[in-house]
Amino acid sequence: MENKYHKFNACIEQDIAIEAKDDMPDAYRKTLIRQIGQHGHSEVIGMLPEGNWITRAPTLKRKAVLLAKVQDEAGHGLYLYSAAETLGADRDDMMEKLIAGKMKYSSIFNYPTLTWADVAAIGWLVDGAAIVNQVALCRTSYGPYARAMVRICKEESFHQRQGFEAMMALAQGSEHQKQMAQDAVNRFWWPALMMFGPSDDHSPNSAQSMAWKIKRFSNDELRQKFVDNTVPQVLQLGLTVPDPDLQWNESTGHYSFGEINWDEFMAVIQGQGPCNHERIEARRKAWQDGQWVREAAAVYAQKQAVAQSKVA
Ligand code: FAQ
């Protein structure tokens, strides 16, 4: 029997993007809906820790920048939900699965933002880690996801720079401000490394996702790239990395670093992080409070369609 997915396999082999109407294996579709849906949820839940500081940003300029950044993250969520919809996913269903704990979102957003320096650390380290992962995804095999990533990366790179600049202002400030900056690095460094997912030998989805070119680099490869990019930035700020095992390795040309606390990572992704409950409750409330808006928008769209069909 001829392989049903001969054309799909040839496209993957030759780096030709798969598009929404192309035939694709069910498992490819399912994997993409899982990953893109979780990615979209991360962008939306990711608005909460930073949103927490909009009313308390230290200056009008910082407040305006933060407002724009948080709004950008909402936009990223919407591109990603739309990309998942091209695969047949239903937005309401994805949202209900998130609220029921049946779909994940990035572990990083289950940590609290205790000080203004944490907001700077999110921009610099969290967006920095997100970019390393997302630049690779600009060449992912599914066209709509890859194209969404190109646009998202442009905005994330601005986010990362503003986070670094906000961190620099603290690092060059008073002793107290410098201590706040160091404290934020101490709390966000390891969770940022966890964003890349489990190590390659414990990543159940990687082999197939690499074969389908959904992933172009493994979790550990991207994590290493982030460490190599970011350690010099920490040093430039006059701060330290909270890892006694961190060392420049002349022979590999990379930093070697200590063991990640995988028990903590597993606890966080299973719902037991410091803010998991609070994050999901915030989404549940927003979803319930927004129901009348969704209903009104649907009725309006229906009326518009009827009016237009009469004109035609
Ligand atoms: N958190 O077999 P793998 C951002 C799960 S966007 C929670 O390696 P995979 C922007 C994984 O889902 C940040 N769960 O899985 C922003 C799987 O569970 P499942 C989000 C995680 O998919 C900045 C299980 O562990 N970015 O920050 C995590 O091949 C500032 C086994 O793992 C993306 O989502 C984790 N960190 O590789 C917004 C990028 N890691 O589904 C606001 C797209 C793993 O089988 C403010 N996603 N898991 O039940 C990816 O590249 C991949 O999905 C990975 C995981 C690399 C995250």
XYZ file of C-alpha atoms and ligand atoms in Angstrom:
369
model
C 0.000 0.000 0.000
C 1.326 3.439 -0.894
C 2.247 5.470 2.170
C -0.750 7.774 2.812
C 1.574 10.516 3.976
C 4.091 10.283 1.170
C 3.669 13.971 0.281
C 3.809 15.054 3.944
C 6.990 13.050 4.492
C 8.563 14.506 1.343
C 7.750 18.059 2.495
C 9.302 17.418 5.906
C 12.355 15.907 4.251
C 12.773 18.858 1.872
C 11.976 21.582 4.441
C 8.762 22.634 2.687
C 6.272 24.079 5.173
C 3.159 22.043 5.951
C 0.036 24.183 5.537
C -3.387 23.937 7.160
C -5.105 22.159 4.260
C -2.309 19.633 3.677
C -2.774 16.007 4.679
C -0.901 15.298 7.872
C -0.723 12.415 10.325
C -3.172 12.739 13.226
C -0.319 12.530 15.706
C 1.453 15.479 14.038
C -1.745 17.523 14.262
C -2.264 16.531 17.907
C 1.312 17.344 18.882
C 1.059 20.760 17.287
C -2.274 21.543 18.948
C -0.732 20.536 22.285
C 2.399 22.626 21.820
C 0.830 25.681 20.156
C -2.118 25.656 22.582
C 0.225 25.473 25.583
C 2.382 28.168 24.070
C -0.698 30.422 23.637
C -1.782 29.735 27.226
C 1.738 30.666 28.423
C 1.542 34.029 26.706
C -1.854 34.768 28.250
C -1.030 33.511 31.768
C 2.340 35.272 31.402
C 0.484 38.592 31.497
C -0.430 38.030 35.162
C 2.929 38.274 36.991
C 3.898 41.434 35.109
C 0.366 42.862 35.148
C 0.679 42.734 38.939
C 3.115 45.694 38.724
C 1.357 47.987 36.219
C -0.154 50.140 38.974
C 3.136 50.229 40.883
C 5.705 50.818 38.126
C 8.292 53.289 39.432
C 7.872 55.982 36.724
C 5.360 56.975 34.055
C 7.778 55.808 31.338
C 8.198 52.365 32.953
C 4.414 52.105 33.342
C 3.787 52.926 29.667
C 6.424 50.403 28.543
C 5.039 47.695 30.824
C 1.470 48.306 29.664
C 2.567 47.965 26.038
C 4.568 44.820 26.780
C 1.718 43.091 28.605
C -0.594 44.017 25.736
C 1.918 42.504 23.273
C 1.776 39.222 25.205
C -2.023 39.170 24.802
C -1.503 39.618 21.055
C 0.952 36.714 20.994
C -1.621 34.541 22.717
C -4.182 35.455 20.065
C -1.841 34.669 17.118
C -1.093 31.324 18.710
C -4.721 30.423 19.404
C -5.465 31.305 15.770
C -2.593 29.075 14.608
C -4.022 26.216 16.704
C -7.470 26.848 15.165
C -6.027 26.279 11.674
C -5.425 22.702 12.857
C -9.053 22.265 13.915
C -8.638 23.147 17.592
C -11.481 24.999 19.259
C -10.591 28.056 21.343
C -13.314 27.548 23.958
C -12.253 23.931 24.339
C -8.588 24.930 24.823
C -9.580 27.500 27.427
C -11.766 25.016 29.294
C -8.927 22.458 29.267
C -6.544 25.063 30.680
C -8.923 25.913 33.499
C -9.555 22.223 34.217
C -5.783 21.588 34.428
C -5.841 19.407 31.290
C -3.560 21.692 29.283
C -0.293 23.071 30.537
C 1.367 26.496 30.368
C 4.954 27.461 31.025
C 6.261 26.616 34.485
C 7.904 30.043 34.797
C 4.635 31.885 35.301
C 3.940 30.018 38.528
C 6.533 32.100 40.355
C 5.539 35.368 42.051
C 6.788 38.869 41.204
C 7.703 40.124 44.660
C 9.540 43.320 43.660
C 9.902 45.658 40.684
C 13.235 43.959 39.949
C 11.289 40.753 39.238
C 9.489 42.546 36.402
C 12.874 43.546 34.965
C 14.080 39.947 35.402
C 11.039 38.612 33.524
C 11.690 40.960 30.600
C 15.386 40.169 30.484
C 15.626 36.488 31.501
C 12.181 35.071 30.712
C 11.738 36.854 27.382
C 15.435 36.096 26.742
C 14.794 32.370 27.233
C 11.560 32.575 25.221
C 13.442 34.136 22.281
C 16.102 31.417 22.191
C 13.323 28.841 21.953
C 11.181 30.862 19.536
C 13.910 31.845 17.083
C 14.325 28.101 16.510
C 10.545 27.802 16.080
C 10.597 30.368 13.230
C 11.761 27.379 11.150
C 9.305 24.880 12.589
C 7.690 22.677 9.953
C 4.096 23.948 10.339
C 3.745 27.147 8.295
C 1.162 29.094 10.366
C 3.138 28.462 13.592
C 6.447 29.447 11.984
C 4.976 32.672 10.584
C 3.420 33.619 13.944
C 6.827 33.096 15.525
C 8.582 35.502 13.162
C 6.323 38.325 14.261
C 6.381 37.337 17.921
C 10.201 37.201 17.994
C 10.461 40.791 16.784
C 8.387 41.945 19.747
C 10.079 39.609 22.239
C 13.467 40.964 21.293
C 12.277 44.467 22.216
C 10.912 43.048 25.482
C 14.230 41.456 26.289
C 16.145 44.683 25.707
C 13.789 46.755 27.818
C 14.104 44.170 30.611
C 17.898 44.355 30.440
C 17.756 48.157 30.473
C 15.425 48.159 33.506
C 17.759 45.717 35.247
C 20.776 47.885 34.391
C 19.093 50.908 35.990
C 18.730 48.908 39.216
C 22.204 47.371 39.049
C 23.718 50.839 38.676
C 21.493 52.367 41.364
C 21.742 52.464 45.141
C 23.063 49.515 47.160
C 19.465 48.610 47.976
C 18.450 48.638 44.295
C 21.467 46.524 43.350
C 20.492 44.043 46.052
C 16.940 43.906 44.651
C 18.384 43.163 41.196
C 20.592 40.365 42.564
C 17.715 38.949 44.521
C 15.560 38.775 41.393
C 18.356 37.019 39.463
C 18.730 34.567 42.353
C 15.022 33.717 42.222
C 14.503 33.699 38.438
C 17.748 32.107 37.162
C 16.887 28.475 37.781
C 13.193 28.715 36.810
C 14.345 30.381 33.542
C 16.566 27.355 32.803
C 13.576 25.083 33.483
C 11.557 26.826 30.761
C 13.377 24.729 28.142
C 11.748 21.575 29.478
C 13.181 18.332 30.855
C 16.673 17.189 29.896
C 16.864 15.382 26.561
C 16.980 11.920 28.111
C 13.723 12.668 30.007
C 11.812 14.456 27.247
C 9.166 12.032 25.928
C 8.045 14.209 23.011
C 11.406 15.316 21.655
C 12.430 12.442 19.375
C 9.216 12.522 17.334
C 9.022 16.342 17.322
C 12.616 16.515 16.055
C 11.845 13.922 13.354
C 8.886 16.030 12.210
C 11.043 19.187 12.448
C 8.536 20.783 14.828
C 11.576 21.132 17.062
C 14.864 22.030 15.368
C 17.014 21.854 18.491
C 16.718 19.750 21.602
C 15.735 21.133 25.029
C 19.321 20.847 26.307
C 20.833 22.476 23.210
C 18.571 25.517 23.596
C 19.159 25.699 27.353
C 22.928 25.718 26.736
C 22.551 28.488 24.185
C 20.605 30.577 26.698
C 23.255 30.080 29.398
C 26.055 30.974 26.958
C 24.203 34.120 25.843
C 23.131 35.271 29.279
C 26.051 34.697 31.668
C 28.122 37.497 30.044
C 25.113 39.816 30.441
C 24.848 38.985 34.161
C 28.549 39.738 34.555
C 28.241 42.964 32.611
C 25.571 44.099 35.069
C 27.995 43.442 37.928
C 25.716 40.700 39.274
C 26.400 37.031 39.951
C 24.796 33.803 38.751
C 23.402 31.759 41.664
C 25.228 28.596 40.597
C 28.457 27.576 42.354
C 29.137 25.024 39.594
C 29.000 27.530 36.743
C 32.283 27.513 34.847
C 33.578 28.575 31.458
C 34.790 25.452 29.725
C 37.616 26.324 27.347
C 37.612 22.932 25.626
C 33.882 22.944 24.698
C 33.528 26.703 24.237
C 30.455 26.633 26.502
C 29.609 27.339 30.131
C 29.070 24.222 32.177
C 26.446 24.612 34.883
C 25.005 22.842 37.912
C 22.174 20.333 38.125
C 18.645 21.717 37.759
C 16.219 20.831 40.559
C 13.985 18.572 38.472
C 11.803 17.701 41.473
C 10.866 21.371 41.699
C 10.176 21.488 37.939
C 7.926 18.412 38.099
C 6.042 19.777 41.118
C 5.436 23.090 39.323
C 4.173 21.505 36.092
C 1.931 19.194 38.107
C 0.188 22.175 39.717
C 2.150 22.554 42.952
C 4.187 25.685 42.230
C 3.897 28.797 44.388
C 1.244 30.495 42.201
C -0.446 27.707 40.167
C -3.741 27.999 42.002
C -3.804 31.808 41.815
C -3.002 31.821 38.078
C -5.741 29.357 37.136
C -8.275 31.105 39.366
C -7.491 34.418 37.609
C -8.079 32.786 34.212
C -11.264 31.095 35.431
C -12.646 34.425 36.655
C -11.688 36.234 33.425
C -13.320 33.465 31.373
C -16.551 33.626 33.401
C -16.651 37.435 33.539
C -16.078 37.608 29.781
C -18.896 35.250 28.856
C -21.422 38.037 28.143
C -18.860 39.784 25.909
C -18.293 36.627 23.864
C -22.046 36.084 23.562
C -22.683 39.705 22.551
C -19.861 39.576 19.975
C -21.281 36.363 18.489
C -24.793 37.840 18.185
C -23.359 41.019 16.608
C -21.310 38.996 14.108
C -24.392 36.954 13.205
C -26.480 40.102 12.654
C -23.746 41.628 10.506
C -23.605 38.471 8.378
C -27.419 38.518 7.878
C -27.337 42.239 6.963
C -24.548 41.649 4.465
C -26.298 38.689 2.860
C -29.381 40.931 2.325
C -27.215 43.581 0.608
C -25.682 40.915 -1.637
N 6.496 24.338 31.568
O 8.703 16.093 26.063
P 8.873 17.515 26.471
C 6.986 33.223 26.966
C 5.966 19.650 29.617
S 6.404 31.899 26.140
C 5.413 23.533 31.595
O 10.236 18.088 26.382
P 7.917 19.270 24.371
C 6.665 34.579 26.451
C 5.602 19.352 28.171
O 4.514 20.141 27.760
C 6.933 30.507 27.092
N 5.410 22.315 31.008
O 7.792 18.423 25.716
C 6.417 35.486 27.574
C 5.315 17.874 28.256
O 4.039 17.675 28.832
P 2.758 17.130 27.957
C 6.326 29.293 26.560
C 6.541 21.939 30.368
O 6.603 19.883 24.115
C 7.478 36.066 28.234
C 6.295 17.379 29.306
O 6.674 18.514 30.071
N 7.025 28.850 25.387
O 7.639 33.005 27.915
C 7.680 22.741 30.294
O 8.536 18.441 23.299
C 7.231 36.948 29.293
C 7.519 16.727 28.678
O 8.343 17.691 27.981
C 6.622 27.778 24.692
O 5.631 27.167 25.003
C 7.634 23.982 30.934
N 8.686 24.820 30.939
O 8.977 20.410 24.747
C 5.118 35.786 27.949
C 7.451 27.444 23.477
N 8.633 22.068 29.595
O 2.384 18.250 27.024
C 4.881 36.661 29.016
C 6.858 26.346 22.654
C 8.103 20.887 29.247
O 3.278 15.928 27.179
C 5.955 37.240 29.671
N 6.987 25.043 23.287
N 6.853 20.801 29.723
O 1.721 16.842 28.970
C 8.099 24.276 23.176
O 9.077 24.632 22.549
C 8.042 22.911 23.811
O 6.695 22.585 24.082
C 8.886 22.794 25.129
C 8.671 21.398 25.720
C 10.366 22.968 24.824
C 8.447 23.822 26.172
